[in-house]
Short mmCIF file of C-alpha atoms in Angstrom, two decimals:
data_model
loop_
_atom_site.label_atom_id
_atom_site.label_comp_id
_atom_site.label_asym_id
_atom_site.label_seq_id
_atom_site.Cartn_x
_atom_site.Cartn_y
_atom_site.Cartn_z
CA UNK F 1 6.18 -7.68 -13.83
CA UNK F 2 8.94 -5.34 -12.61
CA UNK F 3 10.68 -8.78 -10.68
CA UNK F 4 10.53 -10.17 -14.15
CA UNK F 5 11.83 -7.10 -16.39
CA UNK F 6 14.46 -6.27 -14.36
CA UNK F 7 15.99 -9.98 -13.69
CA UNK F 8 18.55 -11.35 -16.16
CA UNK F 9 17.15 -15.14 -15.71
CA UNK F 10 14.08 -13.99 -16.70
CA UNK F 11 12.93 -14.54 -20.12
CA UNK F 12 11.38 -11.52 -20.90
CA UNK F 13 12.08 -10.52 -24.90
CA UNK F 14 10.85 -7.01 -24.22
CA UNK F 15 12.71 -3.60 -23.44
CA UNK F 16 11.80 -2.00 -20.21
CA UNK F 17 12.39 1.49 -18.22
CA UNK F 18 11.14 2.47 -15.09
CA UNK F 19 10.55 6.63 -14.82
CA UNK F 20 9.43 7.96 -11.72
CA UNK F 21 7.18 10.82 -11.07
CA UNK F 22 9.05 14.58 -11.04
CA UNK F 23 9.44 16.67 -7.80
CA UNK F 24 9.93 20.07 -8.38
CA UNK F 25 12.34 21.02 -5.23
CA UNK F 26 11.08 24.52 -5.66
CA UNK F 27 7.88 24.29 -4.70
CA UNK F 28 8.59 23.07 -1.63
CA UNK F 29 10.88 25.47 0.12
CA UNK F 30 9.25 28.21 0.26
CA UNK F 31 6.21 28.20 2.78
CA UNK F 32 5.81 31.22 4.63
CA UNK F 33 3.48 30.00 7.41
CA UNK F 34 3.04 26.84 9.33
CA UNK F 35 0.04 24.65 9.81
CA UNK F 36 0.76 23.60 13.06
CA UNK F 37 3.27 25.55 15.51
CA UNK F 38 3.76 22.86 18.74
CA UNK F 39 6.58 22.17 20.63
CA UNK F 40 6.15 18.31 20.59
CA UNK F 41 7.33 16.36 18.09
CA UNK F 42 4.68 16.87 15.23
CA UNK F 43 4.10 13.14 13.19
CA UNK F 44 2.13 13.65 10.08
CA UNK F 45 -0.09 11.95 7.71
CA UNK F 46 -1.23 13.41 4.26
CA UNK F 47 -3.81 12.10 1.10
CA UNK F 48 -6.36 12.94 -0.60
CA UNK F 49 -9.82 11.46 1.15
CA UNK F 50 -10.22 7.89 -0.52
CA UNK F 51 -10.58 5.14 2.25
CA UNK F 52 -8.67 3.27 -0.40
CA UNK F 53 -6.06 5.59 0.13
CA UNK F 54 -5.53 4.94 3.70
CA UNK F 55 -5.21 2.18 6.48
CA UNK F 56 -5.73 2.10 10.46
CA UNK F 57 -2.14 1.17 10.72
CA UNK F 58 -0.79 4.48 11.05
CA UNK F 59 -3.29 5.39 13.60
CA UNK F 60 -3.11 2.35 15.50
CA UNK F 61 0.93 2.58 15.29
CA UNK F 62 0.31 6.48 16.86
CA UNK F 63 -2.01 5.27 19.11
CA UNK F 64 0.62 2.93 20.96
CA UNK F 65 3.61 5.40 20.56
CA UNK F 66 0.97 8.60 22.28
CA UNK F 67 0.59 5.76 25.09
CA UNK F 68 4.09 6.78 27.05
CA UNK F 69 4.99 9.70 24.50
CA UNK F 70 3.54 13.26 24.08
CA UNK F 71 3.51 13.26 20.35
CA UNK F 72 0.79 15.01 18.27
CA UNK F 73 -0.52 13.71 14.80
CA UNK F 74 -0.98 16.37 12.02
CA UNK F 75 -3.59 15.00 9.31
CA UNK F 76 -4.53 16.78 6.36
CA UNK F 77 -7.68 15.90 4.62
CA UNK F 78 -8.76 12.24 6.52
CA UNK F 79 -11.40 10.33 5.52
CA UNK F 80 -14.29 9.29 7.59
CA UNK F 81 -12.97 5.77 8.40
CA UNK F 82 -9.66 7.84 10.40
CA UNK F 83 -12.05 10.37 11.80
CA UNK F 84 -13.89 7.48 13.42
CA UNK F 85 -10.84 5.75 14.53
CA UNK F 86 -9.82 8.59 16.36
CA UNK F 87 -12.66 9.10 18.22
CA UNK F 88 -13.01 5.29 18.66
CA UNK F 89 -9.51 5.62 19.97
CA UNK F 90 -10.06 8.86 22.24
CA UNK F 91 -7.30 10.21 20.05
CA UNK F 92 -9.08 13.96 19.87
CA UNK F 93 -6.27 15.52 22.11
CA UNK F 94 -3.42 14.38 20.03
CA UNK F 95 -4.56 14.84 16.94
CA UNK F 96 -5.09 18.42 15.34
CA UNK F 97 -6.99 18.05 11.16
CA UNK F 98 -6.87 20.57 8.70
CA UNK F 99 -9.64 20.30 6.10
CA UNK F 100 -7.94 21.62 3.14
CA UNK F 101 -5.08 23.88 2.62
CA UNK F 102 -4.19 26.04 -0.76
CA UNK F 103 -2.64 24.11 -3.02
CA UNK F 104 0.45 26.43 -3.80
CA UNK F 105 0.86 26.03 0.15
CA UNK F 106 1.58 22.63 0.42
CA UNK F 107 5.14 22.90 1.55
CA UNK F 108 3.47 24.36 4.70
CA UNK F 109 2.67 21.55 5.76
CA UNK F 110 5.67 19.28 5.50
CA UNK F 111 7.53 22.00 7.12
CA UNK F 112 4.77 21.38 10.12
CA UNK F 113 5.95 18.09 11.05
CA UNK F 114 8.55 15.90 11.97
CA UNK F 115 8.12 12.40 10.54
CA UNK F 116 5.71 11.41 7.56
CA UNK F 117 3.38 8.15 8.91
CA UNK F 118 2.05 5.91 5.56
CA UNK F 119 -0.11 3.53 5.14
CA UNK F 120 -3.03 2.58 2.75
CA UNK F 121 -4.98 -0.52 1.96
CA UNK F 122 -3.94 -0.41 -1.66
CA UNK F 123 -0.04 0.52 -1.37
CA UNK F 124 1.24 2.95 -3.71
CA UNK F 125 1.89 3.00 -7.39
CA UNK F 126 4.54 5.99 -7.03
CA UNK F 127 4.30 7.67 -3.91
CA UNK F 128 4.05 11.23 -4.38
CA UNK F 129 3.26 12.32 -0.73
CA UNK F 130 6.42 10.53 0.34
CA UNK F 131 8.59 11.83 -2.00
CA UNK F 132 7.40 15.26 -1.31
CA UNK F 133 7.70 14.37 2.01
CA UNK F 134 11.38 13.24 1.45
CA UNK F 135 12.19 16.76 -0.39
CA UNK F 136 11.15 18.43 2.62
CA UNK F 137 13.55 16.42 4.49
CA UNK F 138 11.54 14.95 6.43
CA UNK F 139 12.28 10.50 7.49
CA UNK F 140 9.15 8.61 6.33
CA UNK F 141 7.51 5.21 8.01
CA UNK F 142 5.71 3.35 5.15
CA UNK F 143 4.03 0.19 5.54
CA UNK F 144 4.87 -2.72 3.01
CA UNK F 145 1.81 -3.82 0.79
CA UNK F 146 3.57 -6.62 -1.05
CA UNK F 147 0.56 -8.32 -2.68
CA UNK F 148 -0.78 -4.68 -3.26
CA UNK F 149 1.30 -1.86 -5.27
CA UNK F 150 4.38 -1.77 -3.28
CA UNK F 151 5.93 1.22 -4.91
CA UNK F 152 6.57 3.01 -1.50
CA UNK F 153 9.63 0.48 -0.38
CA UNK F 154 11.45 1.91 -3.63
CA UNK F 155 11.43 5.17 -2.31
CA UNK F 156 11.88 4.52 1.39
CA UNK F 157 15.32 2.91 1.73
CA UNK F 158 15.11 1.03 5.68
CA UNK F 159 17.65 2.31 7.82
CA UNK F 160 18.91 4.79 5.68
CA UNK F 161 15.99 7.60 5.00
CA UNK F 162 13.04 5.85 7.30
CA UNK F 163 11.45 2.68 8.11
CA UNK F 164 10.14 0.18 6.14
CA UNK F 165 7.19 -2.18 8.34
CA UNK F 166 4.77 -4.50 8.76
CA UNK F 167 2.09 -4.26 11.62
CA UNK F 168 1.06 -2.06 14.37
CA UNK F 169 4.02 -2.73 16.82
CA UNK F 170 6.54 -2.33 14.09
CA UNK F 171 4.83 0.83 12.74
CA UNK F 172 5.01 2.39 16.38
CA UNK F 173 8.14 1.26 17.21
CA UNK F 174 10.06 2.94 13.75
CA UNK F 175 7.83 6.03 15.04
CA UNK F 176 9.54 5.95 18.83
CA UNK F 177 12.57 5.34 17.37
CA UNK F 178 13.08 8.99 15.63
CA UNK F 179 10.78 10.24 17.93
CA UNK F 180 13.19 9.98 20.54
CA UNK F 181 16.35 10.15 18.50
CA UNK F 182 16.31 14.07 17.13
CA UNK F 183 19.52 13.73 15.53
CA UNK F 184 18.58 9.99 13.36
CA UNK F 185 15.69 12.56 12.53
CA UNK F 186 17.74 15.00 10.82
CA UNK F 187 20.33 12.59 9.47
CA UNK F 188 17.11 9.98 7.82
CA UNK F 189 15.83 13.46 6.87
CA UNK F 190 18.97 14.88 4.55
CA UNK F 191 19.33 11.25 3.24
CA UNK F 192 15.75 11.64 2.19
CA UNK F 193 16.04 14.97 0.43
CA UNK F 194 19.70 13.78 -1.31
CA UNK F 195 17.28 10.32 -2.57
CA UNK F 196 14.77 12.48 -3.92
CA UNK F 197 17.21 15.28 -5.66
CA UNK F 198 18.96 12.41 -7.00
CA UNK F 199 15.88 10.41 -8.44
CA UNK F 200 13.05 12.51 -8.61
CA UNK F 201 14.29 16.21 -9.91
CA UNK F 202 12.50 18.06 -12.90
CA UNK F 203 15.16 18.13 -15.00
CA UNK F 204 16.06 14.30 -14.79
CA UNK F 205 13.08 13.38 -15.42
CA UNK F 206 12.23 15.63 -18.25
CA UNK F 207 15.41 14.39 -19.88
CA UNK F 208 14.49 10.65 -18.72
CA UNK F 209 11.16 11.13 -20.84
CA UNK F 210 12.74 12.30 -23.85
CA UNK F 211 15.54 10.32 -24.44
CA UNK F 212 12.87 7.21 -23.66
CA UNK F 213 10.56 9.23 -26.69
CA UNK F 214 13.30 9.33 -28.88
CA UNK F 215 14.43 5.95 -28.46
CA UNK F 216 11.45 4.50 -29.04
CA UNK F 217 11.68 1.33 -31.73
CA UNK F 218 7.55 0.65 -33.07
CA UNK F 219 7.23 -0.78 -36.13
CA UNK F 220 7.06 2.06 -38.92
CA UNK F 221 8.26 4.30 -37.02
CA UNK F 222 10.09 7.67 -37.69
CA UNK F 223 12.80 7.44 -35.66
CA UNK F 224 14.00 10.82 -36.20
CA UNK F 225 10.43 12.35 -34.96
CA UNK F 226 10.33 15.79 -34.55
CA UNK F 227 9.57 17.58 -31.06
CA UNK F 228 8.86 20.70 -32.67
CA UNK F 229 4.85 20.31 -34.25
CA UNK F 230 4.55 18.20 -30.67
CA UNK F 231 5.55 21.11 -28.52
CA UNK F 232 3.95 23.64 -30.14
CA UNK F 233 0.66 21.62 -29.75
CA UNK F 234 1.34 20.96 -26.15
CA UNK F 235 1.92 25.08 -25.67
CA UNK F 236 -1.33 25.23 -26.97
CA UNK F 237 -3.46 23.26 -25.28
CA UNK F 238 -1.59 23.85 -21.42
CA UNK F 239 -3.71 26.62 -21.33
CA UNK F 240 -6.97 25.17 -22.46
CA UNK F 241 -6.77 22.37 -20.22
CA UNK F 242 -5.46 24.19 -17.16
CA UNK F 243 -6.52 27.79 -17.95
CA UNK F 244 -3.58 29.52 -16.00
CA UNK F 245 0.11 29.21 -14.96
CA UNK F 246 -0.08 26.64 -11.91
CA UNK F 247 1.37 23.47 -10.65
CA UNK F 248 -0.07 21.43 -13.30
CA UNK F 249 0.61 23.34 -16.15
CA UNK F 250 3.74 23.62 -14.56
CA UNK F 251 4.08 19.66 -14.16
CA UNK F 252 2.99 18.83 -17.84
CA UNK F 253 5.75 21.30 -19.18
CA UNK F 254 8.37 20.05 -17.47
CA UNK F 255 7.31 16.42 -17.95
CA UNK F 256 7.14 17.34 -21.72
CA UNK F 257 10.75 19.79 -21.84
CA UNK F 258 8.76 22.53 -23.48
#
């Protein structure tokens, strides 16, 4: 679909715009405390626990890398596939879990490690772990899924703000690579935080959804539709749905400009 829509050969009679998710920048610089204090270069992994959601790749990529390096892996909420890969991989000694952490805290994390690792079975739609990832300046690996969502090479430029592979040697290589480079680190990392002010800010996106709203050509359609009644109504029901002032209320308002 998106090779089609966005080719000029293609014969596609229909308009298109891609939107990404929103990032708000200020949630994620201002952690207080770290997960993980360790002198060694800290790699991290981070999803919520669907085996879906994740692939051996990472680990097996780590697993290589922790071989002839003294690296430790920071995971946040594995599933039981990675917990048994770990073990199955006498991995315990490099490899520190946290269970959960508060949500509001999240930035305490990213500020815990050095390099995001990704992979999953299913690829990603969006991405939002890498981009938050990316706002915390931190390089990303990602593994290509390209008969699966693939969403995560659009974010991860290769060479410029991480690496971009395919297969265990790859995956640990990219990881050695800015392992042993700290200064490609930081320079991948502030190219990753410029890509994801750029693309991925509230207010660009809140603006991106409106204009695409208000330009919005259905038959019998007002185009001169009125925000107003629609804010008001999303004021209102913020509150039911979420019940107090957190990160999704805060999400939906500035997805909707209210």
């Amino acid at each position: 679909y998106r090779y089609r829509a966005l080719h000029s050969e293609s014969k596609v009679n229909f308009k298109s715009q891609v939107v990404y998710h929103l990032i708000d920048h200020s949630d994620l610089n201002r952690s207080t405390n770290l997960v993980l204090e360790d002198d060694r270069v800290v790699i991290g992994r981070i999803g919520r626990s669907d085996e879906n959601k994740w692939s051996d790749l990472f680990l097996e990529g780590f697993d290589k890398l922790a071989q002839t390096h003294d690296v430790v892996l920071l995971i946040l909420n594995p599933p039981d596939s990675v917990r048994k890969g770990i073990e199955k991989r006498g991995l315990q000694n490099s490899v520190e879990i946290v269970e959960d952490i508060e949500l509001g805290e999240i930035s305490s994390f990213y500020d815990s490690i050095d390099i995001l690792a990704h992979s999953s079975h299913i690829g990603e739609s969006f991405g939002y772990v890498i981009a938050e990832a990316m706002a915390s300046t931190k390089p990303v690996v990602v593994e290509s899924t390209p008969i699966k969502d693939n969403a995560q090479i659009e974010l991860v430029d290769n060479d410029e703000n991480g690496y971009v592979v395919a297969g265990k040697d790859s995956f640990s290589e990219a990881l050695q690579e800015l392992v042993e480079h700290e200064e490609l680190r930081r320079e991948m990392g502030r190219k990753a935080r410029e890509k994801s002010q750029k693309e991925f800010e509230v207010d660009k996106i809140a603006k991106e959804f409106e204009e695409l709203y208000r330009n919005l050509d259905l038959d019998n359609a007002n185009s001169d539709f009125d925000f107003t009644e629609f804010r008001e109504e999303s004021r209102r029901r913020l509150p039911e749905l979420y019940g107090k002032e957190d990160r999704y209320h805060r999400f939906e308002r500035y997805a909707w400009y209210i």
